Amino acid sequence: MQSRRLRKLRNRLAVAVAVALALGALAGHATAASLNATGAWALAPVGHAPTPPMGWNSWNAFGVNVNEARVMGAARALVADGLAKAGYRYVNIDDGWWLQRRASDGRMIIRTSLFPSAAVGGAGLTSFRPFTDKLHAMGLEAGIYSDLGRNVCSQAWSPDNPNLPVGNRAEREVGLYGHVTQDISLYFKDWGFDYIKVDACGIAHYGANGAGGKQGKFRVFPPLMVDQNTAQSNIPAVRALYARVRDALRAVRPDGRFVLSLCNWGAANVRAWGKDVGTMWRTSTDIQANWSRMLHSFDSVSTREMYSGPGRWNDPDMLEVGNGDFDQHHLLQARSHFSLWAIEDAPLLIGYDLRKAPQSIIDILGAPEVIAVNQDPAGNQGVLEYTSSDYQIIVKTLSRRGEKAVALFNRTDEAAKIELNSAHLKMVADAPITVRDLWARRDLGSFTGSRVFTVRPHEVLMLKVSGKPLLASGYYLSEMTGRINVADDGVLVPEEDPTIHRPLDPYTGSTGSDGTRPVYAGWGDPRADSTPYDDTLRIANVSYRYGIGALANSRLQVQAEGGFTRFSAQVGIDDTTRGRAAPVRFEVYGDGKLLAVSRPMHFNEAAAPLRADVAGVKVVELIARQIGTDQGAVVVTWANAALE
Ligand code: GLA
């Protein structure tokens, strides 16, 4: 009797564990079972964008009122104003170009009243080839727009627009759903596009009660993704749909010359998996040309430094430089917005009608030394080295040793004195640190130790500094995030990041029920020089300025490429841990071989040193393995983690 009950219990337990593992695997979460060093760099580039893509997009300037004259006007301005030379290459059509999907064979038809050069032949035969040929002849590249679902954003949200797709229900289904191979081949092979932005309204807003569904004009699409609600989103399904687009692109462009821009507004936890599926991925809902909304977009990306790197970019949305709060009467704000995007390695996509651009706006968009920060080949996103609700210091490690870009950001309405010190920069305190103002393009002398800068209200002081690095050789891992792949994040249930600035919701105002809370998962993901919950790194009451904070059951890959000889860190359970019961073992692998391991570390136990010889190693893997279960998430710290 006793043993039968025990057996039953054991069986039930085994089933429960199997289900939990399967669920975890489905949601893309680390489970102890999947936590193996692979020895191989797990990221294959999606398309080609070794530095953040730069270009122009029609949406912020024209909304759904896009047409050929407007787009070509922007293209000509990019060339004439020197912006093309400064790096802006992509000219992207957003929502609004379509007439319908041809009934006979599903081929997409362009609205030739808007794009006259697309009328290339008999009835129903349209092509963007003349348009992309023109752009290519100007030395530019061409971008197009579609949606993951059957229907698109404008059909849901701009029902009165006269230029919406026409015809019967099937003819008005202009999105990729059910047509991925056909459309991608048409856009990239026949029409010659180089870049595609794939929106997500079709899988989100066409449920029976959605903005598209309620109109009764479209086929109902039960939402796979609920904007503002991670738990109600079918994360694996959304990811799989984007992965199909990626695979279709790889098939038509085997040389990898394409950009795939995921536009699902930071929902469905895309901030964790965008790197595996897209070239860039939106981290927030739409930016607008006002200060508060810009802060919201910026905050959605500023804690995501571990996810971005060469070929994979966090996208806080397109630029509003030139528009609204960032127009020629607000040049300081425009420079701030541009500086923040530059230092965060955001794609720089101009959203302004360049045909009317005053020189002051062109000068901002073309600022060579600020653009150089964004396009630095190391691809290390800026890291928040100091942050409060008022001021922030963002530091980006540049590829030339000893050089860093620094943004001193005054978020308040009053002038501020912000002190920058050598510790923010990971530089030695008693050697001179030289400073250059990247907007004024002027050297500001040098300092040792620290220096106070006066920063005007809403200003970002954008500097480049050079000094003597604290480490005689190599880097702290938090200085080389462009080489890190978060292979497993250790997050069991995606949680929303509460640190993001809350603006008035642009669609529902103050009366909407769901508009004002931050709704992007990412809380608990690994961070540089911070715990995963945005605290100071601290083990047994000793705080550490530098290091990587993560949850247990995480695996980080570092692309060392044989360039280092030694890994070192001090490891332990962070004082901010939610679970205090389970110990954690810290393991270091080199190309799949175990090189060093800590003893099981417990809460409140002093940090233990961990060192490994990594000479010749291509991929270093750091695994924090939780031993047993815990009621809460276990937070770990790889303090002072460095490759020298
Ligand atoms: C969504 C996107 C925007 C834009 C519009 C077009 O809102 O986030 O960037 O593409 O759709 O309708």
XYZ file of C-alpha atoms and ligand atoms in Angstrom:
656
model
C 0.000 0.000 0.000
C 2.640 2.372 1.189
C 4.961 1.660 -1.735
C 2.102 1.847 -4.267
C 1.269 5.304 -3.013
C 4.914 6.277 -3.171
C 5.195 4.958 -6.705
C 2.095 6.877 -7.727
C 3.498 10.018 -6.152
C 6.800 9.531 -7.928
C 5.039 9.026 -11.250
C 2.981 12.131 -10.724
C 6.115 14.065 -9.855
C 7.852 12.819 -12.990
C 4.894 13.938 -15.106
C 4.828 17.325 -13.371
C 8.543 17.823 -13.980
C 8.203 16.796 -17.624
C 5.297 19.208 -18.096
C 7.196 22.017 -16.372
C 10.245 21.394 -18.550
C 8.116 21.290 -21.689
C 6.348 24.506 -20.731
C 9.643 26.178 -19.974
C 11.101 25.038 -23.268
C 7.995 26.231 -25.119
C 8.222 29.665 -23.601
C 11.917 29.780 -24.435
C 12.993 29.813 -20.809
C 16.009 28.260 -19.319
C 15.396 25.101 -17.441
C 18.151 23.368 -15.590
C 17.961 20.579 -18.160
C 18.638 22.904 -21.105
C 21.489 24.644 -19.361
C 24.362 23.086 -21.233
C 27.419 24.795 -22.609
C 27.297 24.285 -26.358
C 30.775 25.520 -27.140
C 29.464 27.213 -30.278
C 28.352 30.810 -30.705
C 24.594 30.470 -30.967
C 23.759 33.602 -32.918
C 23.652 33.455 -36.692
C 23.300 36.950 -38.096
C 19.829 37.725 -39.420
C 20.529 39.736 -42.531
C 23.313 42.222 -42.695
C 23.686 45.171 -40.338
C 27.112 45.129 -38.693
C 26.336 48.621 -37.391
C 22.866 50.053 -36.668
C 20.907 50.625 -39.896
C 20.591 54.278 -40.941
C 18.048 55.712 -43.314
C 14.663 57.345 -43.730
C 11.118 56.050 -43.263
C 7.858 57.656 -44.357
C 5.756 57.005 -41.254
C 6.677 59.738 -38.757
C 6.640 62.308 -41.549
C 3.550 61.323 -43.533
C 1.612 58.572 -41.762
C -0.531 56.650 -44.235
C -0.266 59.491 -46.771
C 2.818 58.127 -48.403
C 3.482 58.538 -52.125
C 6.308 58.313 -54.594
C 6.964 62.057 -54.829
C 7.362 62.264 -51.069
C 9.648 59.256 -50.825
C 11.783 60.268 -53.790
C 11.914 63.794 -52.362
C 13.416 62.337 -49.210
C 15.863 60.250 -51.233
C 17.018 63.252 -53.217
C 17.386 65.295 -50.041
C 19.455 62.550 -48.394
C 21.897 62.781 -51.267
C 21.801 66.562 -51.750
C 22.166 67.395 -48.052
C 25.092 65.056 -47.520
C 23.136 62.729 -45.258
C 23.616 59.766 -47.598
C 27.335 60.338 -47.324
C 26.997 60.526 -43.551
C 25.612 56.961 -43.602
C 21.847 57.196 -44.235
C 21.286 54.514 -46.868
C 17.847 52.959 -46.497
C 14.800 54.687 -47.939
C 11.814 52.883 -46.504
C 8.166 52.974 -47.483
C 5.915 52.363 -44.483
C 2.186 51.512 -44.365
C -0.015 52.709 -47.240
C 1.508 51.520 -50.551
C -0.870 48.720 -51.430
C -3.874 48.469 -53.702
C -4.784 44.813 -53.223
C -3.759 41.190 -53.496
C -4.593 39.879 -56.992
C -7.448 37.355 -56.853
C -6.072 35.048 -59.549
C -2.710 34.254 -57.990
C -2.296 36.259 -54.789
C 0.333 38.584 -56.238
C 0.462 41.950 -54.474
C -0.587 44.991 -56.509
C 0.800 48.470 -55.841
C -1.465 51.527 -55.812
C -0.098 53.226 -58.917
C -1.998 56.456 -58.285
C 0.440 56.866 -55.365
C 3.464 55.217 -57.007
C 3.186 56.038 -60.729
C 6.489 54.408 -61.685
C 5.034 51.079 -60.520
C 2.627 50.951 -63.496
C 4.832 48.848 -65.711
C 2.453 47.032 -67.992
C -0.990 45.629 -68.591
C -3.868 45.649 -66.192
C -2.892 44.562 -62.751
C 0.796 44.333 -63.460
C 2.687 46.577 -61.114
C 6.263 46.551 -59.960
C 8.422 48.519 -57.576
C 11.456 47.597 -59.682
C 11.694 51.020 -61.415
C 11.486 52.653 -57.974
C 14.172 50.486 -56.346
C 16.345 50.811 -59.487
C 16.215 54.575 -59.089
C 17.209 54.375 -55.438
C 20.006 51.939 -56.139
C 21.303 54.182 -58.909
C 21.502 56.965 -56.324
C 23.640 54.743 -54.097
C 20.745 54.123 -51.714
C 18.859 51.008 -50.633
C 15.140 50.364 -50.571
C 12.821 49.273 -47.790
C 9.260 47.992 -47.814
C 6.638 47.325 -45.149
C 4.276 44.464 -44.397
C 2.506 42.730 -41.527
C 2.684 39.279 -39.948
C -1.098 38.852 -40.142
C -3.599 38.962 -42.996
C -4.473 42.584 -42.485
C -2.399 45.577 -41.557
C -2.292 48.472 -39.099
C -3.865 51.154 -41.289
C -6.893 48.946 -41.983
C -7.512 48.705 -38.256
C -6.512 52.171 -37.141
C -7.130 54.518 -40.102
C -10.464 53.202 -41.446
C -11.285 56.543 -43.099
C -8.123 56.715 -45.149
C -9.077 56.829 -48.844
C -6.017 54.800 -49.815
C -6.739 51.569 -47.959
C -6.595 48.277 -49.879
C -9.675 47.680 -52.064
C -11.637 44.689 -53.319
C -13.247 41.728 -51.682
C -12.121 40.375 -48.349
C -9.360 38.184 -49.778
C -8.107 40.956 -52.037
C -7.814 43.236 -49.040
C -5.654 40.718 -47.161
C -2.350 42.348 -47.981
C -0.306 41.039 -45.025
C 2.164 38.167 -45.121
C 0.015 35.543 -43.379
C -0.320 32.565 -45.721
C 1.813 34.321 -48.349
C 5.234 34.580 -46.743
C 7.221 32.806 -49.441
C 5.321 34.419 -52.294
C 5.525 37.970 -50.934
C 9.122 37.843 -49.752
C 10.211 36.483 -53.087
C 8.239 39.212 -54.903
C 9.609 41.996 -52.710
C 13.236 40.905 -52.632
C 13.766 39.002 -55.881
C 11.413 40.668 -58.338
C 11.160 44.129 -56.879
C 14.688 44.387 -55.505
C 14.053 45.581 -51.954
C 16.819 45.312 -49.353
C 14.939 45.905 -46.119
C 11.542 44.945 -44.716
C 9.700 46.139 -41.633
C 7.138 43.594 -40.496
C 4.404 44.980 -38.277
C 2.088 42.932 -36.084
C -1.388 44.521 -36.108
C -2.699 41.579 -38.143
C -1.998 39.140 -35.326
C -3.041 41.519 -32.558
C -5.922 43.783 -33.535
C -8.208 41.616 -35.663
C -9.869 39.600 -32.920
C -13.669 39.950 -32.814
C -13.296 42.891 -30.417
C -10.165 44.407 -31.905
C -10.076 47.664 -33.864
C -9.941 45.656 -37.106
C -12.296 42.897 -36.031
C -15.108 45.183 -34.917
C -15.469 46.692 -38.389
C -16.863 43.411 -39.745
C -14.898 43.950 -42.939
C -12.075 41.509 -42.316
C -11.583 37.876 -41.490
C -11.373 37.573 -37.728
C -7.897 36.614 -36.536
C -7.859 35.401 -32.924
C -5.005 37.440 -31.456
C -1.682 35.655 -31.046
C -0.301 38.680 -29.317
C -1.952 41.018 -26.880
C -0.294 44.371 -26.853
C 0.158 45.507 -23.232
C -0.299 41.974 -21.885
C 2.621 39.570 -22.014
C 0.802 36.737 -20.271
C -1.937 36.689 -22.895
C 0.505 36.555 -25.782
C 1.392 33.300 -27.486
C 5.122 33.948 -27.460
C 6.259 30.816 -29.345
C 3.658 31.403 -32.067
C 4.669 35.036 -32.608
C 8.312 34.086 -32.675
C 7.644 31.245 -35.117
C 5.802 33.552 -37.527
C 8.708 35.981 -37.557
C 11.128 33.074 -37.952
C 9.271 32.037 -41.123
C 9.833 35.492 -42.559
C 13.512 35.271 -41.607
C 13.830 31.885 -43.294
C 12.076 33.104 -46.450
C 14.480 36.062 -46.585
C 17.489 33.802 -46.164
C 16.166 31.644 -48.999
C 15.774 34.532 -51.478
C 18.910 36.332 -50.303
C 21.404 33.554 -49.561
C 24.190 36.137 -49.332
C 22.364 37.544 -46.289
C 22.085 41.068 -47.722
C 18.827 42.109 -46.106
C 17.458 43.770 -42.981
C 14.472 42.290 -41.131
C 12.913 44.824 -38.777
C 10.485 43.275 -36.268
C 7.734 45.700 -35.326
C 5.695 44.148 -32.539
C 6.190 47.051 -30.150
C 8.173 45.278 -27.443
C 5.276 42.856 -26.835
C 5.406 39.048 -26.537
C 8.771 39.337 -24.755
C 10.452 40.093 -28.100
C 13.174 41.883 -26.195
C 14.564 38.467 -25.235
C 14.307 36.662 -28.599
C 14.446 39.386 -31.236
C 18.183 38.772 -31.626
C 17.547 35.213 -32.817
C 14.897 36.128 -35.357
C 15.411 39.669 -36.609
C 18.079 42.211 -37.452
C 16.357 44.709 -35.153
C 13.250 44.663 -33.011
C 11.072 47.374 -31.559
C 11.241 47.654 -27.773
C 8.210 49.915 -27.273
C 4.964 51.142 -28.757
C 5.112 54.061 -31.170
C 7.207 57.093 -30.428
C 5.543 60.470 -30.866
C 7.064 63.893 -31.299
C 6.848 64.798 -27.640
C 9.340 64.693 -24.805
C 7.459 62.262 -22.579
C 6.963 59.704 -25.326
C 10.624 60.005 -26.327
C 11.618 59.223 -22.715
C 9.365 56.176 -22.792
C 11.004 54.834 -25.963
C 14.468 55.583 -24.614
C 13.818 53.837 -21.299
C 12.536 50.770 -23.128
C 15.978 50.307 -24.617
C 18.399 51.719 -22.045
C 18.335 48.608 -19.842
C 18.664 46.198 -22.752
C 22.407 46.490 -23.340
C 22.984 42.737 -23.087
C 20.779 41.990 -26.091
C 22.249 44.272 -28.699
C 25.451 43.879 -30.682
C 26.839 43.841 -34.205
C 24.068 42.575 -36.494
C 21.328 42.696 -33.819
C 19.875 45.930 -32.539
C 17.334 47.103 -29.998
C 14.972 49.515 -31.745
C 13.326 52.243 -29.629
C 11.503 53.374 -32.833
C 12.258 55.905 -35.518
C 13.565 59.410 -34.980
C 11.301 62.391 -34.424
C 14.122 64.897 -34.991
C 12.547 67.799 -36.915
C 9.016 67.145 -35.617
C 6.992 68.571 -32.709
C 9.040 68.915 -29.508
C 12.169 68.223 -31.574
C 11.736 70.795 -34.354
C 13.932 73.739 -35.334
C 12.604 75.731 -32.389
C 13.741 73.010 -29.968
C 17.209 72.193 -31.190
C 18.510 71.317 -27.739
C 15.778 68.686 -27.338
C 16.380 67.454 -30.882
C 20.081 67.007 -30.127
C 19.236 65.200 -26.889
C 16.886 62.762 -28.629
C 19.495 62.112 -31.325
C 22.308 61.681 -28.769
C 20.315 59.104 -26.817
C 19.547 57.075 -29.932
C 23.180 57.310 -30.986
C 24.662 56.095 -27.717
C 22.134 53.257 -27.387
C 23.098 51.903 -30.822
C 19.559 52.473 -32.032
C 18.882 52.286 -35.750
C 18.846 55.880 -37.000
C 15.793 56.203 -39.215
C 14.840 59.770 -40.021
C 11.086 60.387 -39.765
C 10.953 63.911 -41.082
C 9.919 65.521 -44.369
C 13.430 66.316 -45.511
C 12.205 68.382 -48.475
C 11.499 71.234 -46.093
C 14.360 70.682 -43.664
C 16.118 73.777 -42.315
C 19.902 73.537 -42.135
C 19.775 73.363 -38.330
C 17.918 70.031 -38.508
C 20.185 68.659 -41.258
C 23.151 69.588 -39.059
C 21.781 67.523 -36.198
C 20.972 64.489 -38.329
C 24.358 64.720 -39.999
C 26.522 65.375 -36.915
C 29.570 63.310 -37.865
C 31.032 62.729 -34.408
C 27.705 61.722 -32.895
C 26.981 59.360 -35.786
C 30.446 57.848 -35.339
C 29.484 56.881 -31.774
C 26.403 55.065 -33.080
C 28.320 53.374 -35.880
C 31.309 52.275 -33.803
C 32.135 48.761 -35.033
C 32.367 47.167 -31.567
C 28.601 47.567 -31.232
C 28.595 47.964 -27.449
C 25.338 49.641 -26.484
C 25.661 52.403 -23.890
C 25.438 51.213 -20.279
C 23.707 53.165 -17.498
C 26.584 53.868 -15.121
C 24.501 56.174 -12.994
C 20.755 56.501 -13.011
C 18.179 58.371 -11.027
C 14.811 59.750 -12.048
C 16.557 63.076 -12.685
C 19.965 62.434 -14.214
C 21.640 59.612 -16.052
C 25.183 58.865 -17.098
C 25.397 56.514 -20.055
C 28.787 55.172 -21.070
C 29.527 53.329 -24.298
C 32.847 51.558 -24.752
C 34.252 52.353 -28.189
C 36.410 50.061 -30.240
C 39.569 52.109 -29.824
C 41.101 51.132 -26.483
C 40.747 53.787 -23.808
C 37.950 55.634 -25.616
C 34.382 55.949 -24.418
C 31.360 57.933 -25.466
C 29.469 59.502 -22.583
C 25.992 60.984 -22.435
C 25.231 63.174 -19.421
C 21.455 63.372 -19.476
C 19.470 65.918 -17.496
C 15.870 64.697 -17.594
C 14.580 67.569 -15.462
C 13.348 71.079 -16.209
C 16.162 72.721 -14.262
C 19.834 73.123 -14.984
C 21.942 70.454 -13.311
C 25.486 69.944 -12.235
C 26.430 66.375 -13.081
C 29.690 64.984 -11.806
C 31.468 62.471 -13.990
C 34.257 60.474 -12.411
C 36.859 57.982 -13.512
C 34.914 55.136 -11.908
C 31.953 55.737 -14.254
C 34.442 55.287 -17.062
C 36.402 52.342 -15.647
C 39.508 54.475 -15.946
C 42.290 55.075 -13.447
C 41.699 58.105 -11.252
C 45.152 59.641 -11.309
C 45.792 59.652 -15.048
C 44.387 62.471 -17.169
C 41.086 61.906 -18.945
C 40.656 64.092 -21.999
C 37.205 65.304 -22.979
C 35.666 66.302 -26.286
C 32.222 67.806 -26.791
C 30.796 65.929 -29.768
C 28.115 68.501 -30.630
C 30.385 71.518 -30.378
C 33.196 69.414 -31.922
C 35.532 71.036 -29.466
C 38.094 69.666 -26.996
C 37.296 70.503 -23.402
C 40.708 69.836 -21.862
C 41.262 67.052 -19.407
C 40.644 66.100 -15.773
C 41.819 63.591 -13.233
C 39.450 61.966 -10.773
C 36.248 63.757 -11.534
C 34.764 66.770 -13.224
C 31.480 68.600 -12.869
C 29.539 69.531 -15.989
C 26.668 71.964 -16.171
C 23.848 70.410 -18.138
C 20.872 72.464 -19.216
C 17.256 71.314 -18.711
C 16.502 68.370 -21.039
C 20.038 68.484 -22.367
C 22.237 65.547 -23.215
C 25.874 66.545 -23.092
C 27.481 64.188 -25.561
C 31.177 63.620 -24.897
C 34.012 61.449 -25.987
C 36.648 60.769 -23.358
C 39.930 58.973 -23.421
C 42.013 57.843 -20.514
C 43.883 54.939 -19.020
C 41.684 51.843 -18.568
C 41.500 50.311 -15.091
C 42.446 46.943 -16.511
C 45.957 46.802 -17.905
C 44.661 44.635 -20.729
C 41.285 43.304 -21.811
C 37.885 44.449 -20.637
C 35.262 44.022 -17.987
C 32.415 42.047 -19.509
C 30.183 45.043 -18.894
C 32.403 46.960 -21.341
C 31.997 44.390 -24.098
C 28.279 43.649 -24.200
C 28.430 43.626 -28.003
C 30.247 40.311 -27.681
C 27.710 38.742 -25.313
C 24.816 36.518 -26.268
C 22.190 35.875 -23.610
C 21.648 32.234 -24.527
C 19.451 31.484 -21.490
C 18.111 34.289 -19.343
C 16.916 32.192 -16.394
C 13.557 33.972 -16.422
C 10.716 31.582 -15.652
C 7.788 33.907 -16.173
C 8.410 37.123 -18.154
C 7.832 40.138 -15.962
C 7.227 43.709 -16.977
C 9.958 46.292 -16.510
C 8.727 48.918 -14.021
C 11.550 51.391 -14.648
C 10.166 52.741 -17.921
C 8.877 56.313 -18.001
C 5.087 56.370 -18.156
C 3.712 58.898 -20.608
C 0.087 59.684 -21.181
C -1.150 56.958 -23.494
C -1.341 58.524 -26.961
C -4.342 56.428 -27.996
C -6.475 56.245 -24.888
C -5.360 59.316 -22.918
C -5.876 59.236 -19.176
C -9.158 57.345 -19.383
C -7.880 54.231 -21.131
C -7.732 51.277 -18.819
C -4.421 49.920 -19.932
C -2.378 52.756 -21.269
C -0.094 54.084 -18.640
C 1.719 51.176 -17.050
C 4.932 49.812 -18.462
C 4.107 46.650 -20.339
C 7.340 45.344 -21.730
C 8.798 42.154 -20.364
C 12.464 42.220 -19.529
C 12.499 42.586 -15.772
C 14.958 40.014 -14.478
C 17.005 39.803 -17.659
C 20.807 40.014 -17.341
C 22.338 43.461 -16.998
C 25.723 45.141 -17.135
C 26.897 46.792 -13.879
C 23.462 46.228 -12.350
C 21.392 43.432 -10.904
C 18.616 42.108 -13.145
C 16.228 44.150 -10.990
C 18.109 47.410 -11.475
C 19.948 47.435 -8.153
C 23.569 47.822 -7.162
C 25.473 44.537 -7.374
C 26.054 43.334 -3.827
C 27.236 40.043 -2.352
C 27.108 39.552 1.436
C 26.880 43.307 1.922
C 29.901 44.108 -0.226
C 28.917 46.186 -3.228
C 30.548 45.931 -6.614
C 30.489 48.663 -9.151
C 31.225 46.402 -12.085
C 29.963 43.038 -13.133
C 27.106 41.161 -14.663
C 23.873 40.610 -12.765
C 21.639 37.733 -13.766
C 19.156 35.189 -12.527
C 20.237 31.675 -11.672
C 19.856 29.131 -14.449
C 21.212 31.587 -16.946
C 23.854 30.996 -19.603
C 25.811 33.801 -21.209
C 28.049 33.317 -24.190
C 30.994 35.635 -24.769
C 32.639 35.833 -28.161
C 36.287 35.800 -27.061
C 37.715 34.758 -30.415
C 41.021 33.735 -28.933
C 41.791 37.301 -27.922
C 42.141 36.775 -24.156
C 44.102 34.634 -21.741
C 42.272 34.883 -18.453
C 38.722 35.068 -17.171
C 38.194 36.271 -13.619
C 35.256 37.226 -11.419
C 34.033 37.151 -7.861
C 30.822 35.247 -7.723
C 27.956 34.828 -5.314
C 24.271 35.199 -4.604
C 23.270 38.818 -4.809
C 21.749 40.414 -1.706
C 18.667 41.372 -3.769
C 17.839 37.739 -4.418
C 14.174 36.855 -4.074
C 14.866 33.216 -3.374
C 17.286 32.685 -0.509
C 17.177 28.922 -0.169
C 18.763 27.374 -3.230
C 22.538 27.524 -3.652
C 24.095 28.226 -7.049
C 27.161 26.808 -8.739
C 29.056 29.101 -11.083
C 30.641 27.375 -14.071
C 32.991 28.726 -16.733
C 33.371 26.891 -20.025
C 35.749 27.462 -22.913
C 34.577 26.129 -26.269
C 32.345 23.668 -24.436
C 34.939 22.409 -21.920
C 34.513 23.085 -18.202
C 37.392 25.353 -17.142
C 36.390 26.469 -13.662
C 33.603 25.902 -11.197
C 32.726 27.389 -7.829
C 31.494 25.501 -4.833
C 27.724 25.810 -4.289
C 27.306 29.430 -3.169
C 24.652 30.307 -0.603
C 22.831 33.518 0.224
C 24.874 35.803 2.462
C 28.088 33.938 1.781
C 31.085 36.106 0.850
C 31.939 36.212 -2.848
C 34.270 33.493 -4.097
C 36.997 34.177 -6.646
C 36.709 32.313 -9.931
C 39.464 32.226 -12.530
C 39.953 30.357 -15.763
C 42.681 30.136 -18.345
C 40.999 31.034 -21.634
C 44.005 31.253 -23.960
C 42.867 30.390 -27.470
C 39.225 30.050 -26.435
C 36.678 31.248 -28.986
C 33.488 31.084 -26.920
C 33.446 31.529 -23.159
C 30.230 30.398 -21.504
C 29.141 31.460 -18.040
C 26.534 29.310 -16.381
C 24.942 30.000 -13.001
C 23.364 26.685 -12.106
C 20.792 26.619 -9.354
C 20.882 23.552 -7.161
C 17.372 22.505 -6.202
C 14.260 24.601 -6.160
C 13.437 27.895 -4.545
C 10.230 29.816 -4.011
C 11.640 32.944 -5.546
C 13.982 33.857 -8.363
C 17.617 33.520 -7.294
C 19.737 36.532 -8.240
C 23.436 36.032 -8.918
C 26.361 38.365 -9.442
C 29.481 37.850 -11.522
C 31.284 40.747 -9.842
C 34.200 42.344 -11.690
C 33.840 39.719 -14.412
C 36.594 40.409 -16.912
C 38.467 38.915 -19.815
C 42.096 39.936 -19.862
C 2.469 50.638 -36.295
C 3.977 50.808 -36.260
C 4.356 52.163 -36.816
C 3.810 52.310 -38.220
C 2.314 52.098 -38.224
C 1.750 52.048 -39.624
O 1.853 51.468 -35.386
O 4.457 50.657 -34.964
O 5.761 52.313 -36.798
O 4.447 51.386 -39.057
O 1.963 50.883 -37.591
O 0.369 51.884 -39.645
